[in-house]
Amino acid sequence: MPKRFRSIFRLVAPLMLLACASGAGPRPAPIGTSLAAPLVIAHRGASGHRPEHTLEGYALAVQMGADFIEPDLVSTKDGVLIARHENEIGGTTDVATKFSSRRTRKVIDGDTINGWFTEDFTLAELRTLRAKERLSFRSHAHDGQFLIPTFDDVLSLADSLGRRRGRAVGVYPETKHPTYFRGVGLPIEEPMLRALRARGLDRADAPVFIQSFESGNLRVLATQTRIRLIQLVSSAPQVTPTALRDIATYAYGVGANTRQIVGDDSSAVPTSLIADAHDAGLRVHAWTLRPEPLFLAKRYGGDPLAEVRELVRLGVDGLFGDYPDQIVTGLRK
């Protein structure tokens, strides 16, 4: 076992054994050619409990019962894929205090952004940084403790944790800003596929989904890999029956915002998105379940488990959440 994971496993293994003994741990359904639905997908790890995209956050998510962990992928200056939600890392690391002079301005996918960008740093430089909680209203008790992991680190962790619990830990990478990164000579797709192939994961029944908001790179990936692809959608024109049938020509499913499925107000009538996607042969994974008042739809009256129950009743195939323990609890009630 890699040395960098030992401290994580010393913490997680007893908790997993206790959870299994009490009947509260991971759900027993296997991940394989026939995926149990709905899947519990740990959004950026257990990001409601630990700083996002850290090995410790991913490990905690698995202990809580997540089927999949989600690493968003961006590139370093030297072409190494790392797990960060954005290539601008001022809000999720201590880069401002350690590299204050490296702040700059860039245009990313049409947006002008000021900050510190992963593609301006080597992996060695980024390894000196520590993660911190992005949101002010969540706990900052773990700020400054955890490293930024590489994609290979995440795959190693998933493999080791899966062996420990006797059931695969799925990995659900998202290619972040793929057109931008290809434009600066640091493409995401090729090193991502190399890493997955090196572990024998380039197959249709592997516990892997690849997701993207862009469709161009997914259409190309569909010709390069058998791994299941998920088209992330965020607007009404993307989820018409005609659009969904087109997505089904290259993707396994769609990742849809919960508001596209159920709306916000208590009087809103759920849309036909799930039924239309299923009619097109697509799975639907909903993002992102979060219990805080800023995020939770008014229709649930402050009860995050009600959101889980409604989405399950509507036939969703997977649920992204910052608190995977809450989703697991909601699925049992």
CSV table of C-alpha atoms in Angstrom, one decimal:
chain,number,residue,atom,x,y,z
A,1,MET,CA,0.0,0.0,0.0
A,2,PRO,CA,1.4,3.4,-0.9
A,3,LYS,CA,2.8,5.2,2.2
A,4,ARG,CA,0.7,8.3,1.5
A,5,PHE,CA,-2.5,6.4,2.1
A,6,ARG,CA,-1.6,4.6,5.3
A,7,SER,CA,-2.7,7.3,7.7
A,8,ILE,CA,-6.0,7.6,5.8
A,9,PHE,CA,-6.7,3.9,6.1
A,10,ARG,CA,-5.8,3.8,9.7
A,11,LEU,CA,-8.6,6.2,10.3
A,12,VAL,CA,-11.1,4.9,7.8
A,13,ALA,CA,-10.8,1.1,8.2
A,14,PRO,CA,-12.2,0.9,11.8
A,15,LEU,CA,-15.1,3.2,10.9
A,16,MET,CA,-15.9,1.0,7.9
A,17,LEU,CA,-15.8,-2.2,10.0
A,18,LEU,CA,-18.0,-0.5,12.7
A,19,ALA,CA,-20.5,0.6,10.0
A,20,CYS,CA,-20.8,-2.8,8.5
A,21,ALA,CA,-21.2,-4.4,11.9
A,22,SER,CA,-24.1,-2.0,12.8
A,23,GLY,CA,-25.7,-2.4,9.3
A,24,ALA,CA,-25.2,1.3,8.5
A,25,GLY,CA,-22.3,1.1,6.1
A,26,PRO,CA,-22.1,0.9,2.3
A,27,ARG,CA,-25.2,-0.6,0.5
A,28,PRO,CA,-24.6,-4.2,-0.6
A,29,ALA,CA,-25.4,-3.8,-4.3
A,30,PRO,CA,-22.3,-4.5,-6.4
A,31,ILE,CA,-20.9,-2.2,-9.1
A,32,GLY,CA,-20.4,-4.0,-12.4
A,33,THR,CA,-22.1,-4.5,-15.7
A,34,SER,CA,-25.5,-4.0,-14.0
A,35,LEU,CA,-25.3,-0.9,-11.8
A,36,ALA,CA,-27.7,-0.6,-8.9
A,37,ALA,CA,-29.8,2.6,-9.0
A,38,PRO,CA,-29.8,5.1,-7.7
A,39,LEU,CA,-26.1,5.4,-7.3
A,40,VAL,CA,-24.6,7.6,-4.5
A,41,ILE,CA,-22.0,9.8,-6.1
A,42,ALA,CA,-19.8,11.8,-3.7
A,43,HIS,CA,-19.6,15.3,-5.2
A,44,ARG,CA,-15.9,16.3,-4.9
A,45,GLY,CA,-15.7,13.7,-2.1
A,46,ALA,CA,-17.5,14.2,1.2
A,47,SER,CA,-17.2,17.9,0.5
A,48,GLY,CA,-19.7,18.9,3.1
A,49,HIS,CA,-17.4,17.4,5.8
A,50,ARG,CA,-13.9,17.9,4.4
A,51,PRO,CA,-12.3,20.3,2.0
A,52,GLU,CA,-13.2,19.3,-1.5
A,53,HIS,CA,-11.0,17.1,-3.7
A,54,THR,CA,-8.8,15.7,-1.0
A,55,LEU,CA,-7.9,12.1,-0.4
A,56,GLU,CA,-9.3,12.4,3.1
A,57,GLY,CA,-12.6,13.7,1.7
A,58,TYR,CA,-12.9,10.9,-0.8
A,59,ALA,CA,-12.0,8.2,1.8
A,60,LEU,CA,-14.7,9.6,4.2
A,61,ALA,CA,-17.2,9.5,1.4
A,62,VAL,CA,-16.5,5.8,0.8
A,63,GLN,CA,-16.8,5.1,4.5
A,64,MET,CA,-20.2,6.8,4.4
A,65,GLY,CA,-21.4,4.5,1.7
A,66,ALA,CA,-20.7,6.3,-1.6
A,67,ASP,CA,-20.7,4.2,-4.7
A,68,PHE,CA,-18.6,6.7,-6.7
A,69,ILE,CA,-16.2,9.5,-5.9
A,70,GLU,CA,-15.9,12.4,-8.2
A,71,PRO,CA,-12.5,14.0,-9.1
A,72,ASP,CA,-12.7,17.1,-11.3
A,73,LEU,CA,-9.6,17.1,-13.5
A,74,VAL,CA,-7.4,20.0,-14.5
A,75,SER,CA,-3.8,20.1,-15.6
A,76,THR,CA,-0.5,21.3,-14.1
A,77,LYS,CA,2.1,23.2,-16.0
A,78,ASP,CA,4.0,19.9,-16.5
A,79,GLY,CA,1.0,18.1,-17.8
A,80,VAL,CA,-0.1,16.1,-14.7
A,81,LEU,CA,-3.8,15.8,-14.0
A,82,ILE,CA,-4.8,16.9,-10.5
A,83,ALA,CA,-8.2,17.0,-8.7
A,84,ARG,CA,-9.5,20.6,-8.4
A,85,HIS,CA,-13.0,21.9,-9.3
A,86,GLU,CA,-11.5,24.8,-11.2
A,87,ASN,CA,-8.0,25.6,-12.5
A,88,GLU,CA,-8.3,28.8,-10.4
A,89,ILE,CA,-7.3,27.7,-6.9
A,90,GLY,CA,-7.3,30.8,-4.9
A,91,GLY,CA,-10.5,29.8,-3.1
A,92,THR,CA,-9.6,26.2,-2.4
A,93,THR,CA,-5.9,26.3,-1.4
A,94,ASP,CA,-3.4,28.5,0.5
A,95,VAL,CA,-1.7,29.5,-2.8
A,96,ALA,CA,-2.3,33.2,-2.1
A,97,THR,CA,0.0,33.1,0.9
A,98,LYS,CA,2.7,30.9,-0.6
A,99,PHE,CA,2.8,32.3,-4.1
A,100,SER,CA,1.3,35.8,-3.8
A,101,SER,CA,3.3,37.2,-6.8
A,102,ARG,CA,1.9,34.6,-9.2
A,103,ARG,CA,-1.6,36.1,-9.2
A,104,THR,CA,-2.8,36.9,-12.8
A,105,ARG,CA,-5.8,37.4,-15.0
A,106,LYS,CA,-7.1,35.0,-17.6
A,107,VAL,CA,-10.0,34.5,-19.9
A,108,ILE,CA,-11.4,31.0,-19.3
A,109,ASP,CA,-14.3,29.9,-21.6
A,110,GLY,CA,-15.3,33.5,-22.1
A,111,ASP,CA,-15.1,34.6,-18.4
A,112,THR,CA,-12.4,36.9,-17.2
A,113,ILE,CA,-11.0,35.6,-13.9
A,114,ASN,CA,-8.4,36.9,-11.5
A,115,GLY,CA,-6.4,34.4,-9.4
A,116,TRP,CA,-3.9,31.6,-9.4
A,117,PHE,CA,-4.1,28.9,-12.1
A,118,THR,CA,-3.0,25.3,-12.0
A,119,GLU,CA,-1.5,25.5,-15.5
A,120,ASP,CA,1.0,28.1,-14.2
A,121,PHE,CA,2.4,25.7,-11.5
A,122,THR,CA,4.4,22.5,-11.7
A,123,LEU,CA,3.2,19.5,-9.7
A,124,ALA,CA,6.2,20.0,-7.3
A,125,GLU,CA,5.0,23.5,-6.6
A,126,LEU,CA,1.4,22.5,-6.1
A,127,ARG,CA,2.5,19.8,-3.7
A,128,THR,CA,3.6,22.5,-1.3
A,129,LEU,CA,0.0,23.8,-1.1
A,130,ARG,CA,-2.7,22.7,1.3
A,131,ALA,CA,-6.5,22.5,0.7
A,132,LYS,CA,-9.0,24.7,2.5
A,133,GLU,CA,-12.8,24.8,2.6
A,134,ARG,CA,-14.3,27.0,-0.1
A,135,LEU,CA,-17.5,28.0,1.5
A,136,SER,CA,-17.6,30.4,4.5
A,137,PHE,CA,-20.5,28.7,6.2
A,138,ARG,CA,-19.0,25.2,6.3
A,139,SER,CA,-16.4,24.0,8.9
A,140,HIS,CA,-12.8,25.2,8.4
A,141,ALA,CA,-11.4,22.8,11.0
A,142,HIS,CA,-9.4,20.9,8.4
A,143,ASP,CA,-8.0,23.9,6.5
A,144,GLY,CA,-4.3,23.6,5.8
A,145,GLN,CA,-4.1,19.9,6.5
A,146,PHE,CA,-4.5,18.0,3.2
A,147,LEU,CA,-2.6,17.8,0.0
A,148,ILE,CA,-3.9,18.4,-3.6
A,149,PRO,CA,-4.1,14.8,-5.1
A,150,THR,CA,-3.2,13.8,-8.6
A,151,PHE,CA,-5.6,11.7,-10.6
A,152,ASP,CA,-3.3,8.7,-10.2
A,153,ASP,CA,-3.5,9.3,-6.4
A,154,VAL,CA,-7.3,9.2,-6.6
A,155,LEU,CA,-7.3,6.0,-8.7
A,156,SER,CA,-4.9,4.3,-6.3
A,157,LEU,CA,-7.1,5.3,-3.3
A,158,ALA,CA,-10.2,4.0,-5.0
A,159,ASP,CA,-8.6,0.7,-5.8
A,160,SER,CA,-7.3,0.2,-2.3
A,161,LEU,CA,-10.5,1.2,-0.6
A,162,GLY,CA,-12.5,-1.0,-2.9
A,163,ARG,CA,-10.3,-4.0,-2.0
A,164,ARG,CA,-10.8,-3.3,1.6
A,165,ARG,CA,-14.6,-3.1,1.5
A,166,GLY,CA,-14.9,-6.0,-1.0
A,167,ARG,CA,-16.8,-3.9,-3.5
A,168,ALA,CA,-15.5,-1.6,-6.2
A,169,VAL,CA,-15.2,2.1,-5.5
A,170,GLY,CA,-16.3,3.9,-8.7
A,171,VAL,CA,-14.5,6.9,-10.1
A,172,TYR,CA,-16.4,9.6,-11.9
A,173,PRO,CA,-13.9,12.1,-13.4
A,174,GLU,CA,-15.0,15.4,-15.0
A,175,THR,CA,-12.9,17.0,-17.7
A,176,LYS,CA,-12.9,20.7,-16.7
A,177,HIS,CA,-12.5,23.3,-19.4
A,178,PRO,CA,-11.3,20.8,-21.9
A,179,THR,CA,-11.2,23.2,-24.9
A,180,TYR,CA,-9.3,25.8,-22.9
A,181,PHE,CA,-6.7,23.3,-21.7
A,182,ARG,CA,-6.2,21.8,-25.2
A,183,GLY,CA,-5.8,25.3,-26.5
A,184,VAL,CA,-2.9,25.9,-24.1
A,185,GLY,CA,-1.2,22.6,-25.0
A,186,LEU,CA,-2.3,20.7,-21.9
A,187,PRO,CA,-5.2,18.4,-23.0
A,188,ILE,CA,-7.1,16.5,-20.4
A,189,GLU,CA,-8.4,13.6,-22.3
A,190,GLU,CA,-5.2,11.7,-23.4
A,191,PRO,CA,-3.5,11.5,-19.9
A,192,MET,CA,-6.9,10.7,-18.3
A,193,LEU,CA,-7.4,7.7,-20.7
A,194,ARG,CA,-3.8,6.6,-20.2
A,195,ALA,CA,-4.2,6.5,-16.5
A,196,LEU,CA,-7.5,4.5,-16.7
A,197,ARG,CA,-6.1,2.1,-19.3
A,198,ALA,CA,-3.0,1.4,-17.1
A,199,ARG,CA,-5.4,0.1,-14.5
A,200,GLY,CA,-7.5,-2.0,-16.9
A,201,LEU,CA,-10.5,0.4,-16.6
A,202,ASP,CA,-11.0,1.1,-20.4
A,203,ARG,CA,-14.1,-1.1,-20.7
A,204,ALA,CA,-17.9,-0.6,-20.7
A,205,ASP,CA,-18.4,-2.4,-17.4
A,206,ALA,CA,-15.7,-0.6,-15.5
A,207,PRO,CA,-16.8,1.3,-12.4
A,208,VAL,CA,-16.0,4.6,-14.2
A,209,PHE,CA,-18.0,7.4,-15.8
A,210,ILE,CA,-16.4,10.3,-17.7
A,211,GLN,CA,-18.5,13.5,-17.6
A,212,SER,CA,-18.2,16.9,-19.3
A,213,PHE,CA,-20.3,20.0,-19.9
A,214,GLU,CA,-18.8,20.2,-23.3
A,215,SER,CA,-20.1,17.8,-26.0
A,216,GLY,CA,-17.3,18.0,-28.5
A,217,ASN,CA,-14.8,16.2,-26.3
A,218,LEU,CA,-17.3,13.6,-25.4
A,219,ARG,CA,-18.1,12.9,-29.0
A,220,VAL,CA,-14.4,12.3,-29.6
A,221,LEU,CA,-14.0,10.2,-26.5
A,222,ALA,CA,-16.9,8.0,-27.7
A,223,THR,CA,-14.6,6.9,-30.6
A,224,GLN,CA,-11.6,6.4,-28.3
A,225,THR,CA,-12.9,4.5,-25.3
A,226,ARG,CA,-15.6,2.1,-24.2
A,227,ILE,CA,-15.9,3.8,-20.8
A,228,ARG,CA,-19.4,5.2,-20.3
A,229,LEU,CA,-19.8,8.9,-20.9
A,230,ILE,CA,-22.2,11.4,-19.2
A,231,GLN,CA,-23.2,14.6,-20.9
A,232,LEU,CA,-23.7,17.3,-18.2
A,233,VAL,CA,-26.7,19.6,-19.1
A,234,SER,CA,-27.8,22.8,-17.6
A,235,SER,CA,-30.3,24.4,-20.0
A,236,ALA,CA,-33.8,23.6,-21.4
A,237,PRO,CA,-32.7,23.2,-25.1
A,238,GLN,CA,-30.3,20.5,-24.0
A,239,VAL,CA,-33.0,18.3,-22.6
A,240,THR,CA,-35.7,18.3,-25.3
A,241,PRO,CA,-36.6,14.8,-26.6
A,242,THR,CA,-34.8,15.5,-29.8
A,243,ALA,CA,-31.6,16.8,-28.0
A,244,LEU,CA,-31.7,13.8,-25.7
A,245,ARG,CA,-31.9,11.3,-28.6
A,246,ASP,CA,-28.8,13.0,-30.1
A,247,ILE,CA,-26.9,12.7,-26.8
A,248,ALA,CA,-27.8,9.0,-26.7
A,249,THR,CA,-25.7,8.5,-29.9
A,250,TYR,CA,-22.5,9.1,-27.9
A,251,ALA,CA,-23.3,9.1,-24.2
A,252,TYR,CA,-24.6,6.6,-21.6
A,253,GLY,CA,-26.5,9.2,-19.7
A,254,VAL,CA,-27.0,12.9,-18.7
A,255,GLY,CA,-26.1,14.7,-15.5
A,256,ALA,CA,-28.9,17.2,-14.8
A,257,ASN,CA,-29.3,20.0,-12.3
A,258,THR,CA,-32.0,19.0,-9.8
A,259,ARG,CA,-33.9,22.2,-10.7
A,260,GLN,CA,-34.3,20.9,-14.2
A,261,ILE,CA,-36.0,17.8,-12.8
A,262,VAL,CA,-38.3,19.3,-10.0
A,263,GLY,CA,-38.0,23.0,-10.0
A,264,ASP,CA,-37.8,25.0,-6.7
A,265,ASP,CA,-41.3,26.0,-5.4
A,266,SER,CA,-43.5,23.6,-3.6
A,267,SER,CA,-46.2,24.1,-6.3
A,268,ALA,CA,-43.9,23.3,-9.2
A,269,VAL,CA,-44.7,20.2,-11.2
A,270,PRO,CA,-41.8,17.9,-11.9
A,271,THR,CA,-40.6,18.0,-15.5
A,272,SER,CA,-40.6,15.1,-17.9
A,273,LEU,CA,-36.8,15.1,-18.1
A,274,ILE,CA,-36.2,11.7,-16.5
A,275,ALA,CA,-38.9,10.0,-18.5
A,276,ASP,CA,-37.7,11.6,-21.7
A,277,ALA,CA,-34.1,10.6,-21.1
A,278,HIS,CA,-35.1,7.1,-20.2
A,279,ASP,CA,-37.2,6.9,-23.4
A,280,ALA,CA,-34.0,7.9,-25.3
A,281,GLY,CA,-32.1,5.1,-23.6
A,282,LEU,CA,-30.2,7.5,-21.2
A,283,ARG,CA,-29.5,7.2,-17.5
A,284,VAL,CA,-30.1,10.4,-15.4
A,285,HIS,CA,-27.7,11.4,-12.6
A,286,ALA,CA,-28.9,14.5,-10.7
A,287,TRP,CA,-26.6,17.2,-9.2
A,288,THR,CA,-26.1,18.5,-6.6
A,289,LEU,CA,-27.8,17.6,-3.4
A,290,ARG,CA,-26.9,20.0,-0.6
A,291,PRO,CA,-28.8,20.5,2.7
A,292,GLU,CA,-28.0,24.2,3.4
A,293,PRO,CA,-30.8,26.7,2.9
A,294,LEU,CA,-28.7,28.5,0.2
A,295,PHE,CA,-29.0,25.3,-1.9
A,296,LEU,CA,-32.0,23.2,-0.8
A,297,ALA,CA,-35.1,23.9,-2.9
A,298,LYS,CA,-37.9,25.6,-1.0
A,299,ARG,CA,-40.2,22.7,-1.9
A,300,TYR,CA,-38.6,20.5,0.7
A,301,GLY,CA,-39.2,22.7,3.7
A,302,GLY,CA,-35.7,22.3,5.0
A,303,ASP,CA,-35.7,18.5,4.9
A,304,PRO,CA,-32.9,17.2,2.6
A,305,LEU,CA,-34.1,13.7,2.9
A,306,ALA,CA,-37.4,14.7,1.2
A,307,GLU,CA,-35.3,15.8,-1.8
A,308,VAL,CA,-33.7,12.3,-2.0
A,309,ARG,CA,-37.1,10.6,-1.7
A,310,GLU,CA,-38.7,12.7,-4.4
A,311,LEU,CA,-35.9,12.2,-6.9
A,312,VAL,CA,-36.0,8.5,-6.3
A,313,ARG,CA,-39.7,8.4,-6.7
A,314,LEU,CA,-39.3,10.2,-10.1
A,315,GLY,CA,-36.9,7.5,-11.2
A,316,VAL,CA,-33.4,9.1,-11.0
A,317,ASP,CA,-30.5,6.7,-11.6
A,318,GLY,CA,-27.8,8.5,-9.5
A,319,LEU,CA,-27.5,11.3,-7.0
A,320,PHE,CA,-24.5,13.7,-6.6
A,321,GLY,CA,-24.2,15.1,-3.1
A,322,ASP,CA,-21.9,16.9,-0.8
A,323,TYR,CA,-23.1,14.8,2.1
A,324,PRO,CA,-23.2,11.2,0.9
A,325,ASP,CA,-24.2,10.0,4.3
A,326,GLN,CA,-27.4,12.0,4.0
A,327,ILE,CA,-28.2,10.5,0.6
A,328,VAL,CA,-27.6,6.9,2.0
A,329,THR,CA,-29.9,7.7,4.9
A,330,GLY,CA,-32.6,9.1,2.5
A,331,LEU,CA,-32.4,6.0,0.4
A,332,ARG,CA,-33.2,3.8,3.4
A,333,LYS,CA,-36.2,5.7,4.5
